Structure formats: C-alpha cells, structure tokens
mmCIF file of C-alpha atoms in Angstrom:
data_model
loop_
_atom_site.group_PDB
_atom_site.id
_atom_site.type_symbol
_atom_site.label_atom_id
_atom_site.label_comp_id
_atom_site.label_asym_id
_atom_site.label_seq_id
_atom_site.Cartn_x
_atom_site.Cartn_y
_atom_site.Cartn_z
ATOM 1 C CA MET V 1 0.000 0.000 0.000
ATOM 2 C CA ASN V 2 1.588 3.322 -1.027
ATOM 3 C CA SER V 3 1.125 6.603 0.833
ATOM 4 C CA SER V 4 -1.628 7.883 -1.494
ATOM 5 C CA ASP V 5 -3.670 4.700 -0.877
ATOM 6 C CA LYS V 6 -3.318 5.057 2.869
ATOM 7 C CA ILE V 7 -5.415 8.226 3.167
ATOM 8 C CA PRO V 8 -8.680 6.692 1.821
ATOM 9 C CA VAL V 9 -8.058 3.523 3.843
ATOM 10 C CA PHE V 10 -7.474 5.561 6.997
ATOM 11 C CA ALA V 11 -10.582 7.704 6.432
ATOM 12 C CA LEU V 12 -12.827 4.760 5.610
ATOM 13 C CA VAL V 13 -11.643 2.529 8.452
ATOM 14 C CA PHE V 14 -11.825 5.454 10.886
ATOM 15 C CA GLY V 15 -15.478 6.018 9.939
ATOM 16 C CA ILE V 16 -16.489 2.363 10.160
ATOM 17 C CA ALA V 17 -14.576 1.750 13.405
ATOM 18 C CA TYR V 18 -15.953 4.930 14.970
ATOM 19 C CA ALA V 19 -19.529 3.893 14.157
ATOM 20 C CA VAL V 20 -19.081 0.410 15.627
ATOM 21 C CA ILE V 21 -17.297 1.641 18.779
ATOM 22 C CA TYR V 22 -19.853 4.436 19.200
ATOM 23 C CA VAL V 23 -22.735 1.935 19.181
ATOM 24 C CA ILE V 24 -20.926 -0.191 21.780
ATOM 25 C CA CYS V 25 -20.213 2.903 23.909
ATOM 26 C CA THR V 26 -23.835 4.049 23.853
ATOM 27 C CA GLU V 27 -25.207 0.555 24.509
ATOM 28 C CA LEU V 28 -22.826 -0.254 27.371
ATOM 29 C CA ASN V 29 -22.431 3.380 28.496
ATOM 30 C CA LEU V 30 -18.653 3.683 28.220
ATOM 31 C CA PRO V 31 -17.832 7.392 28.228
ATOM 32 C CA LEU V 32 -14.249 8.582 28.644
ATOM 33 C CA LEU V 33 -15.634 11.543 30.561
ATOM 34 C CA THR V 34 -18.915 12.692 32.066
ATOM 35 C CA TYR V 35 -20.129 16.280 32.005
ATOM 36 C CA ASN V 36 -22.504 17.706 34.585
ATOM 37 C CA PRO V 37 -23.906 20.858 32.927
ATOM 38 C CA ALA V 38 -25.767 22.148 35.970
ATOM 39 C CA ILE V 39 -22.588 22.421 38.063
ATOM 40 C CA VAL V 40 -20.189 22.760 35.080
ATOM 41 C CA GLU V 41 -18.049 19.824 36.178
ATOM 42 C CA VAL V 42 -16.185 17.271 34.095
ATOM 43 C CA GLY V 43 -15.452 13.845 35.572
ATOM 44 C CA ILE V 44 -13.235 11.105 34.227
ATOM 45 C CA LEU V 45 -15.009 7.972 32.885
ATOM 46 C CA TRP V 46 -18.597 7.231 33.916
ATOM 47 C CA GLN V 47 -19.865 9.277 36.840
ATOM 48 C CA PRO V 48 -23.229 8.910 38.609
ATOM 49 C CA LEU V 49 -25.811 11.719 38.649
ATOM 50 C CA LYS V 50 -24.835 14.572 40.949
ATOM 51 C CA SER V 51 -26.737 17.813 40.847
ATOM 52 C CA GLY V 52 -28.910 17.693 37.734
ATOM 53 C CA PRO V 53 -28.476 15.477 34.690
ATOM 54 C CA ALA V 54 -25.176 13.971 33.556
ATOM 55 C CA MET V 55 -24.119 14.108 29.897
ATOM 56 C CA TYR V 56 -22.268 11.132 28.478
ATOM 57 C CA TRP V 57 -22.434 12.012 24.753
ATOM 58 C CA TYR V 58 -19.122 13.908 24.750
ATOM 59 C CA GLY V 59 -17.489 11.000 26.542
ATOM 60 C CA TRP V 60 -18.868 8.456 24.076
ATOM 61 C CA MET V 61 -17.502 10.502 21.171
ATOM 62 C CA LEU V 62 -14.095 10.761 22.810
ATOM 63 C CA THR V 63 -13.932 7.023 23.516
ATOM 64 C CA SER V 64 -14.997 6.268 19.948
ATOM 65 C CA ALA V 65 -12.536 8.753 18.439
ATOM 66 C CA LEU V 66 -9.564 7.298 20.322
ATOM 67 C CA GLY V 67 -10.599 3.722 19.526
ATOM 68 C CA ALA V 68 -11.233 4.531 15.851
ATOM 69 C CA LEU V 69 -7.878 6.321 15.534
ATOM 70 C CA ALA V 70 -6.101 3.270 16.926
ATOM 71 C CA VAL V 71 -7.974 0.930 14.551
ATOM 72 C CA ALA V 72 -7.312 3.230 11.562
ATOM 73 C CA PHE V 73 -3.567 3.356 12.298
ATOM 74 C CA ILE V 74 -3.493 -0.448 12.546
ATOM 75 C CA ALA V 75 -5.427 -0.665 9.259
ATOM 76 C CA ILE V 76 -2.824 1.295 7.306
ATOM 77 C CA ALA V 77 -0.039 -0.812 8.796
ATOM 78 C CA ILE V 78 -1.350 -4.267 7.860
ATOM 79 C CA PRO V 79 -1.390 -5.838 4.352
ATOM 80 C CA GLU V 80 -4.446 -5.049 2.197
ATOM 81 C CA PRO V 81 -5.816 -8.633 1.918
ATOM 82 C CA TRP V 82 -5.919 -8.800 5.734
ATOM 83 C CA LEU V 83 -7.621 -5.467 5.855
ATOM 84 C CA GLN V 84 -10.271 -6.578 3.327
ATOM 85 C CA ARG V 85 -10.986 -9.638 5.442
ATOM 86 C CA LEU V 86 -11.202 -7.580 8.622
ATOM 87 C CA ILE V 87 -13.623 -5.094 7.034
ATOM 88 C CA THR V 88 -15.767 -8.001 5.784
ATOM 89 C CA PHE V 89 -15.610 -9.552 9.248
ATOM 90 C CA GLY V 90 -16.618 -6.307 10.952
ATOM 91 C CA CYS V 91 -19.514 -5.564 8.609
ATOM 92 C CA VAL V 92 -20.864 -9.138 8.721
ATOM 93 C CA ALA V 93 -20.494 -9.277 12.523
ATOM 94 C CA ALA V 94 -22.410 -6.001 12.975
ATOM 95 C CA THR V 95 -25.217 -7.104 10.621
ATOM 96 C CA ALA V 96 -25.359 -10.613 12.123
ATOM 97 C CA TYR V 97 -25.569 -9.185 15.653
ATOM 98 C CA LEU V 98 -28.462 -6.931 14.652
ATOM 99 C CA VAL V 99 -30.346 -9.792 12.962
ATOM 100 C CA LEU V 100 -29.634 -12.394 15.660
ATOM 101 C CA TYR V 101 -30.444 -10.153 18.619
ATOM 102 C CA THR V 102 -33.680 -8.973 16.984
ATOM 103 C CA LEU V 103 -34.577 -12.604 16.253
ATOM 104 C CA ALA V 104 -33.732 -13.661 19.821
ATOM 105 C CA LEU V 105 -35.941 -10.925 21.288
ATOM 106 C CA PHE V 106 -38.748 -11.799 18.874
ATOM 107 C CA ILE V 107 -38.599 -15.474 19.946
ATOM 108 C CA TYR V 108 -38.416 -14.441 23.622
ATOM 109 C CA ASP V 109 -41.518 -12.254 23.267
ATOM 110 C CA ASN V 110 -43.543 -14.933 21.474
ATOM 111 C CA ALA V 111 -42.365 -18.087 23.264
ATOM 112 C CA THR V 112 -44.834 -19.844 25.570
ATOM 113 C CA VAL V 113 -42.032 -20.817 27.965
ATOM 114 C CA GLU V 114 -39.549 -18.565 29.760
ATOM 115 C CA LEU V 115 -36.351 -18.315 27.677
ATOM 116 C CA GLY V 116 -34.502 -15.656 29.645
ATOM 117 C CA PHE V 117 -31.105 -16.449 28.126
ATOM 118 C CA LEU V 118 -32.318 -15.044 24.789
ATOM 119 C CA GLN V 119 -32.251 -11.577 26.342
ATOM 120 C CA SER V 120 -28.484 -11.781 26.782
ATOM 121 C CA ARG V 121 -26.600 -9.515 24.375
ATOM 122 C CA TRP V 122 -23.450 -11.589 24.843
ATOM 123 C CA LEU V 123 -25.067 -14.709 23.387
ATOM 124 C CA SER V 124 -26.082 -12.853 20.214
ATOM 125 C CA ALA V 125 -22.675 -11.164 20.053
ATOM 126 C CA ALA V 126 -20.861 -14.506 20.323
ATOM 127 C CA ALA V 127 -23.089 -16.056 17.652
ATOM 128 C CA ALA V 128 -22.490 -13.025 15.396
ATOM 129 C CA VAL V 129 -18.718 -13.389 15.773
ATOM 130 C CA VAL V 130 -18.947 -17.080 14.788
ATOM 131 C CA VAL V 131 -21.110 -16.263 11.739
ATOM 132 C CA ALA V 132 -18.737 -13.459 10.719
ATOM 133 C CA ALA V 133 -15.671 -15.665 11.141
ATOM 134 C CA ILE V 134 -17.168 -18.391 8.927
ATOM 135 C CA LEU V 135 -18.379 -15.992 6.237
ATOM 136 C CA SER V 136 -15.188 -13.935 6.102
ATOM 137 C CA ALA V 137 -13.168 -17.162 5.798
ATOM 138 C CA LEU V 138 -15.338 -18.236 2.852
ATOM 139 C CA VAL V 139 -15.073 -14.928 0.996
ATOM 140 C CA PRO V 140 -12.187 -15.098 -1.528
ATOM 141 C CA SER V 141 -9.433 -12.566 -0.868
ATOM 142 C CA MET N 1 -30.452 33.485 28.524
ATOM 143 C CA ILE N 2 -29.748 36.147 25.861
ATOM 144 C CA PHE N 3 -26.301 34.614 25.359
ATOM 145 C CA TRP N 4 -27.696 31.128 24.678
ATOM 146 C CA THR N 5 -30.475 32.452 22.451
ATOM 147 C CA THR N 6 -27.913 34.407 20.410
ATOM 148 C CA LEU N 7 -25.737 31.312 20.168
ATOM 149 C CA LEU N 8 -28.762 29.287 19.024
ATOM 150 C CA VAL N 9 -29.553 31.845 16.315
ATOM 151 C CA ILE N 10 -25.920 31.770 15.102
ATOM 152 C CA HIS N 11 -26.027 27.954 15.141
ATOM 153 C CA GLY N 12 -29.203 28.113 13.075
ATOM 154 C CA LEU N 13 -27.659 30.508 10.554
ATOM 155 C CA PHE N 14 -24.603 28.288 10.076
ATOM 156 C CA ALA N 15 -26.907 25.286 9.741
ATOM 157 C CA LEU N 16 -28.910 27.107 7.083
ATOM 158 C CA ALA N 17 -25.751 27.930 5.108
ATOM 159 C CA LEU N 18 -24.631 24.304 5.417
ATOM 160 C CA LEU N 19 -28.027 23.068 4.281
ATOM 161 C CA GLY N 20 -27.895 25.299 1.222
ATOM 162 C CA ALA N 21 -24.355 24.281 0.285
ATOM 163 C CA ILE N 22 -24.829 20.516 0.716
ATOM 164 C CA THR N 23 -28.189 20.573 -1.081
ATOM 165 C CA HIS N 24 -26.685 22.519 -3.954
ATOM 166 C CA GLN N 25 -23.765 20.103 -4.241
ATOM 167 C CA SER N 26 -25.937 16.975 -3.994
ATOM 168 C CA ALA N 27 -28.424 18.269 -6.562
ATOM 169 C CA ALA N 28 -25.552 19.002 -8.947
ATOM 170 C CA LEU N 29 -24.165 15.483 -8.402
ATOM 171 C CA TRP N 30 -27.365 13.458 -8.623
ATOM 172 C CA TRP N 31 -29.373 15.576 -11.018
ATOM 173 C CA SER N 32 -26.689 17.215 -13.095
ATOM 174 C CA VAL N 33 -27.094 19.051 -16.383
ATOM 175 C CA ARG N 34 -24.323 20.093 -18.737
ATOM 176 C CA ASP N 35 -25.929 23.215 -20.104
ATOM 177 C CA ARG N 36 -25.753 26.088 -17.632
ATOM 178 C CA ALA N 37 -28.158 28.233 -19.596
ATOM 179 C CA GLY N 38 -31.847 28.048 -18.972
ATOM 180 C CA SER N 39 -34.071 28.216 -15.935
ATOM 181 C CA PHE N 40 -33.074 28.835 -12.323
ATOM 182 C CA VAL N 41 -33.371 25.092 -11.644
ATOM 183 C CA ALA N 42 -31.033 24.246 -14.543
ATOM 184 C CA ARG N 43 -28.448 26.730 -13.235
ATOM 185 C CA PHE N 44 -28.863 25.271 -9.741
ATOM 186 C CA ARG N 45 -28.125 21.782 -11.095
ATOM 187 C CA ALA N 46 -25.205 22.830 -13.282
ATOM 188 C CA VAL N 47 -22.796 24.035 -10.572
ATOM 189 C CA PRO N 48 -19.488 22.196 -10.063
ATOM 190 C CA GLY N 49 -19.395 20.416 -6.684
ATOM 191 C CA THR N 50 -15.704 20.851 -5.877
ATOM 192 C CA PRO N 51 -15.722 24.501 -4.667
ATOM 193 C CA TYR N 52 -18.301 23.589 -2.014
ATOM 194 C CA VAL N 53 -16.204 20.927 -0.268
ATOM 195 C CA THR N 54 -14.089 23.081 2.058
ATOM 196 C CA ALA N 55 -17.053 25.322 2.868
ATOM 197 C CA ILE N 56 -19.244 22.299 3.699
ATOM 198 C CA ILE N 57 -16.608 20.764 5.972
ATOM 199 C CA LEU N 58 -15.970 24.058 7.776
ATOM 200 C CA LEU N 59 -19.681 24.826 8.117
ATOM 201 C CA TYR N 60 -20.369 21.330 9.437
ATOM 202 C CA VAL N 61 -17.592 21.550 12.030
ATOM 203 C CA ILE N 62 -18.641 25.037 13.204
ATOM 204 C CA THR N 63 -22.337 24.071 13.332
ATOM 205 C CA PHE N 64 -21.466 20.876 15.204
ATOM 206 C CA ILE N 65 -19.322 22.674 17.792
ATOM 207 C CA LEU N 66 -21.961 25.358 18.368
ATOM 208 C CA GLY N 67 -24.678 22.693 18.636
ATOM 209 C CA ALA N 68 -22.624 20.655 21.100
ATOM 210 C CA TRP N 69 -22.088 23.798 23.194
ATOM 211 C CA ILE N 70 -25.770 24.783 23.215
ATOM 212 C CA TYR N 71 -26.650 21.180 24.067
ATOM 213 C CA THR N 72 -25.155 21.669 27.563
ATOM 214 C CA GLN N 73 -27.719 24.384 28.278
ATOM 215 C CA TYR N 74 -30.575 22.494 26.579
ATOM 216 C CA ARG N 75 -29.914 19.418 28.723
ATOM 217 C CA PHE N 76 -30.865 20.980 32.048
ATOM 218 C CA THR N 77 -33.249 23.723 30.946
ATOM 219 C CA ALA N 78 -35.277 23.164 27.776
ATOM 220 C CA ARG N 79 -35.235 19.377 28.013
ATOM 221 C CA VAL N 80 -36.459 19.361 31.623
ATOM 222 C CA ALA N 81 -39.334 21.620 30.580
ATOM 223 C CA LEU N 82 -40.160 19.382 27.606
ATOM 224 C CA GLU N 83 -40.244 16.344 29.906
ATOM 225 C CA GLN N 84 -42.507 18.162 32.367
ATOM 226 C CA LEU N 85 -44.812 18.991 29.462
ATOM 227 C CA ARG N 86 -44.680 15.274 28.530
ATOM 228 C CA PHE N 87 -43.235 16.052 25.086
ATOM 229 C CA PHE N 88 -41.464 12.701 25.097
ATOM 230 C CA ARG N 89 -41.462 12.295 21.314
ATOM 231 C CA THR N 90 -39.765 15.662 20.926
ATOM 232 C CA VAL N 91 -37.160 14.722 23.520
ATOM 233 C CA GLY N 92 -36.682 11.335 21.855
ATOM 234 C CA VAL N 93 -36.238 12.790 18.397
ATOM 235 C CA PHE N 94 -33.598 15.173 19.771
ATOM 236 C CA GLU N 95 -31.737 12.152 21.178
ATOM 237 C CA LEU N 96 -31.690 10.916 17.582
ATOM 238 C CA LYS N 97 -30.227 14.240 16.454
ATOM 239 C CA GLU N 98 -27.138 13.863 18.646
ATOM 240 C CA HIS N 99 -26.415 10.472 17.064
ATOM 241 C CA LEU N 100 -27.080 11.715 13.512
ATOM 242 C CA ALA N 101 -24.753 14.669 14.111
ATOM 243 C CA THR N 102 -22.057 12.259 15.289
ATOM 244 C CA ILE N 103 -22.508 10.057 12.209
ATOM 245 C CA GLY N 104 -22.209 13.158 10.021
ATOM 246 C CA SER N 105 -18.971 14.183 11.715
ATOM 247 C CA ILE N 106 -17.385 10.754 11.189
ATOM 248 C CA VAL N 107 -18.381 10.783 7.520
ATOM 249 C CA LEU N 108 -16.392 14.021 7.007
ATOM 250 C CA PRO N 109 -12.923 12.379 6.671
ATOM 251 C CA ALA N 110 -14.243 10.044 3.953
ATOM 252 C CA TYR N 111 -16.093 12.951 2.315
ATOM 253 C CA TRP N 112 -12.886 15.016 2.226
ATOM 254 C CA THR N 113 -10.880 12.046 0.919
ATOM 255 C CA TYR N 114 -13.227 11.351 -1.992
ATOM 256 C CA TRP N 115 -13.310 15.020 -2.978
ATOM 257 C CA ARG N 116 -9.527 15.505 -2.874
ATOM 258 C CA GLN N 117 -7.953 17.087 -5.958
ATOM 259 C CA PRO N 118 -7.391 15.814 -8.572
ATOM 260 C CA LEU N 119 -10.778 14.073 -8.601
ATOM 261 C CA THR N 120 -10.425 10.431 -9.608
ATOM 262 C CA GLN N 121 -13.061 8.545 -11.551
ATOM 263 C CA ASP N 122 -12.529 5.556 -9.208
ATOM 264 C CA TYR N 123 -14.250 7.459 -6.418
ATOM 265 C CA ALA N 124 -17.043 8.983 -8.509
ATOM 266 C CA ASN N 125 -19.726 6.708 -7.063
ATOM 267 C CA ALA N 126 -18.373 6.935 -3.522
ATOM 268 C CA ARG N 127 -18.337 10.727 -3.863
ATOM 269 C CA ARG N 128 -21.969 10.802 -4.909
ATOM 270 C CA HIS N 129 -23.113 8.503 -2.122
ATOM 271 C CA VAL N 130 -21.113 10.106 0.680
ATOM 272 C CA SER N 131 -22.337 13.551 -0.370
ATOM 273 C CA LEU N 132 -25.929 12.324 -0.453
ATOM 274 C CA LEU N 133 -25.569 10.677 2.974
ATOM 275 C CA LEU N 134 -24.199 13.915 4.406
ATOM 276 C CA ALA N 135 -27.051 15.863 2.791
ATOM 277 C CA ILE N 136 -29.657 13.505 4.292
ATOM 278 C CA LEU N 137 -28.053 13.783 7.747
ATOM 279 C CA VAL N 138 -27.917 17.583 7.552
ATOM 280 C CA TRP N 139 -31.544 17.777 6.405
ATOM 281 C CA CYS N 140 -32.709 15.439 9.195
ATOM 282 C CA ASN N 141 -30.802 17.387 11.847
ATOM 283 C CA PHE N 142 -32.077 20.702 10.542
ATOM 284 C CA GLN N 143 -35.670 19.496 10.672
ATOM 285 C CA ILE N 144 -35.271 17.972 14.143
ATOM 286 C CA GLY N 145 -33.647 21.128 15.497
ATOM 287 C CA HIS N 146 -36.441 23.185 14.031
ATOM 288 C CA VAL N 147 -39.153 20.949 15.544
ATOM 289 C CA VAL N 148 -37.528 20.985 18.991
ATOM 290 C CA ASN N 149 -37.017 24.742 18.881
ATOM 291 C CA ASN N 150 -40.646 25.230 17.921
ATOM 292 C CA ALA N 151 -41.844 22.916 20.695
ATOM 293 C CA ARG N 152 -40.233 25.011 23.369
ATOM 294 C CA GLY N 153 -37.189 26.865 22.194
ATOM 295 C CA MET N 154 -34.418 28.552 24.109
ATOM 296 C CA GLY N 155 -35.593 31.697 25.788
ATOM 297 C CA SER N 156 -39.275 30.819 25.597
#
C-alpha cells in the first residue's frame, strides 16, 4: 500500500470503526468523561448523577474517536488482503448481531415458555462473531 | 439566557448555510445538467461540486461545535421543561439528532478524501453517495432542530 492509498483507507476505516465503537459505547455506556452541565463539572469515565443530569455524549464521542484512531492506524499498517478480510468480518459481525439479537428478542416475546437467556446480548454477540468468522473465511481474498 | 439564544440563532444561521451548500452540491451530483443556460433550476443543477467541499466541511464543524455547546444548556433547561410537558417524542427525536450529528462528523474524513484534488473517476460513485448521505443527515438534523425549537425553544 503506497502513501496515497493510505489516506482513503485511513478515512474509511476510521469512519467504520468509529460507528461500531460508538454503538458499543452508547449501549454499554462507556464514556471517557462525564459532564454535569448544571454544576459545570467534568469527571473522568462514567460518573453517577450529581446535581442535575449527567451528559455522556461527549465521553462516548471521545472514547470512539480514540478507539477509531487506533484501529485506523493499525489498518494502514497491515497488508491489504488482511484489511479486506477484517472489514468483511466487521460488517458481517455487525449485521449478524443486529439480525440475531432482533430474532432472539422476537422469539423471547412470542415463546410460551420462559427463555430468559435469549435476552443476553453476549449470546447474540458470540453467535455473530462465529457467523462473521465463517463468512469472512469463505469470501475469496 | 440572551447569550444562549444568540448562540442558538448563530447555530441556526450556520446550519442554514450548510443546508444550502450541501443541497446545492448533492443536486448538482445526482441531477446534473451540462448546459448552464436556462431556468433557475437548470443553473442550480449545473454548478461544479468541488468549490463547495471546504465550505461544507468548515460549516459542518462550526455548526457541530456550536450545537454541542448549546446542548449543555438544553440538557438541564429546555429538556427538563419538555419532559414536564410530557413532550417525550420531541425529547426522543432530539436524542436521535445527537447520534445523527455524530454520524455526520465521522463521515467528514471520507467525504474530504473522496473530494480531494485531482478528482479520480474511481471514487465517482463513492463521492456521490457520501455527499448524499451527508445531505440527508444535515436535512434530518435541521428538521429535528427546528421541531424541537418550535416545541419550546431557548428563551421561551
């Protein structure tokens, strides 16, 4: 990969990685900082409510930006076939997680017996990783 | 409150300029005409997209920063009032706006990359789609901001 190819790769991977990390940050509430607007106070990582509401959005963006920068720098350092496979893996994993978790919740809602384990995000995430690993291995490089 | 209202008006003006620029560029990309002469619409569609790129990026960044600043005030004033008035849909749609604004900001590096000079034909499709995505995000955010401001705006 020459230097002119690295800029589009960096920009594209940064965007994709940011989106994925941002979703994880919002779902699991992983801010790098918490802002309390009523008392104008910034706290490191997640902070509980103090006086008035706490804002985590800035923290989520910061976490995502740092994570995406790291992923983008790795992306321009590794060979392109690996990168293609990783992008395929990431996209398939994200789609598979969405489909599987939606399906699991649909089954949970309509089942006549209690299937509490279907509510676990980790189960759907693990299944999505397996699906993504199989599919990205099958895709020709 | 005058300070925040002024800031909101400035944010709105930048957003309006951004909306105009991105709409102009997207229309020229997706609905282009070669002949400049003719009606107002034909002239609107015939503009080259390249001169808009830097302006769009700068306007987006400025609008985003101003919006993120005003958001701190909204969070413990306007939003509390909206919740007390049980305007939960309005509050919910504004939650969507913060995520759409974030998506728009992370699209900017790709947008800049695909519009870099000299323009390559390899990225022609990517350029069209990224510009359209940015236009849709800007339009959505503009509409949401407008709805929330009309529900119970700053200073009301």
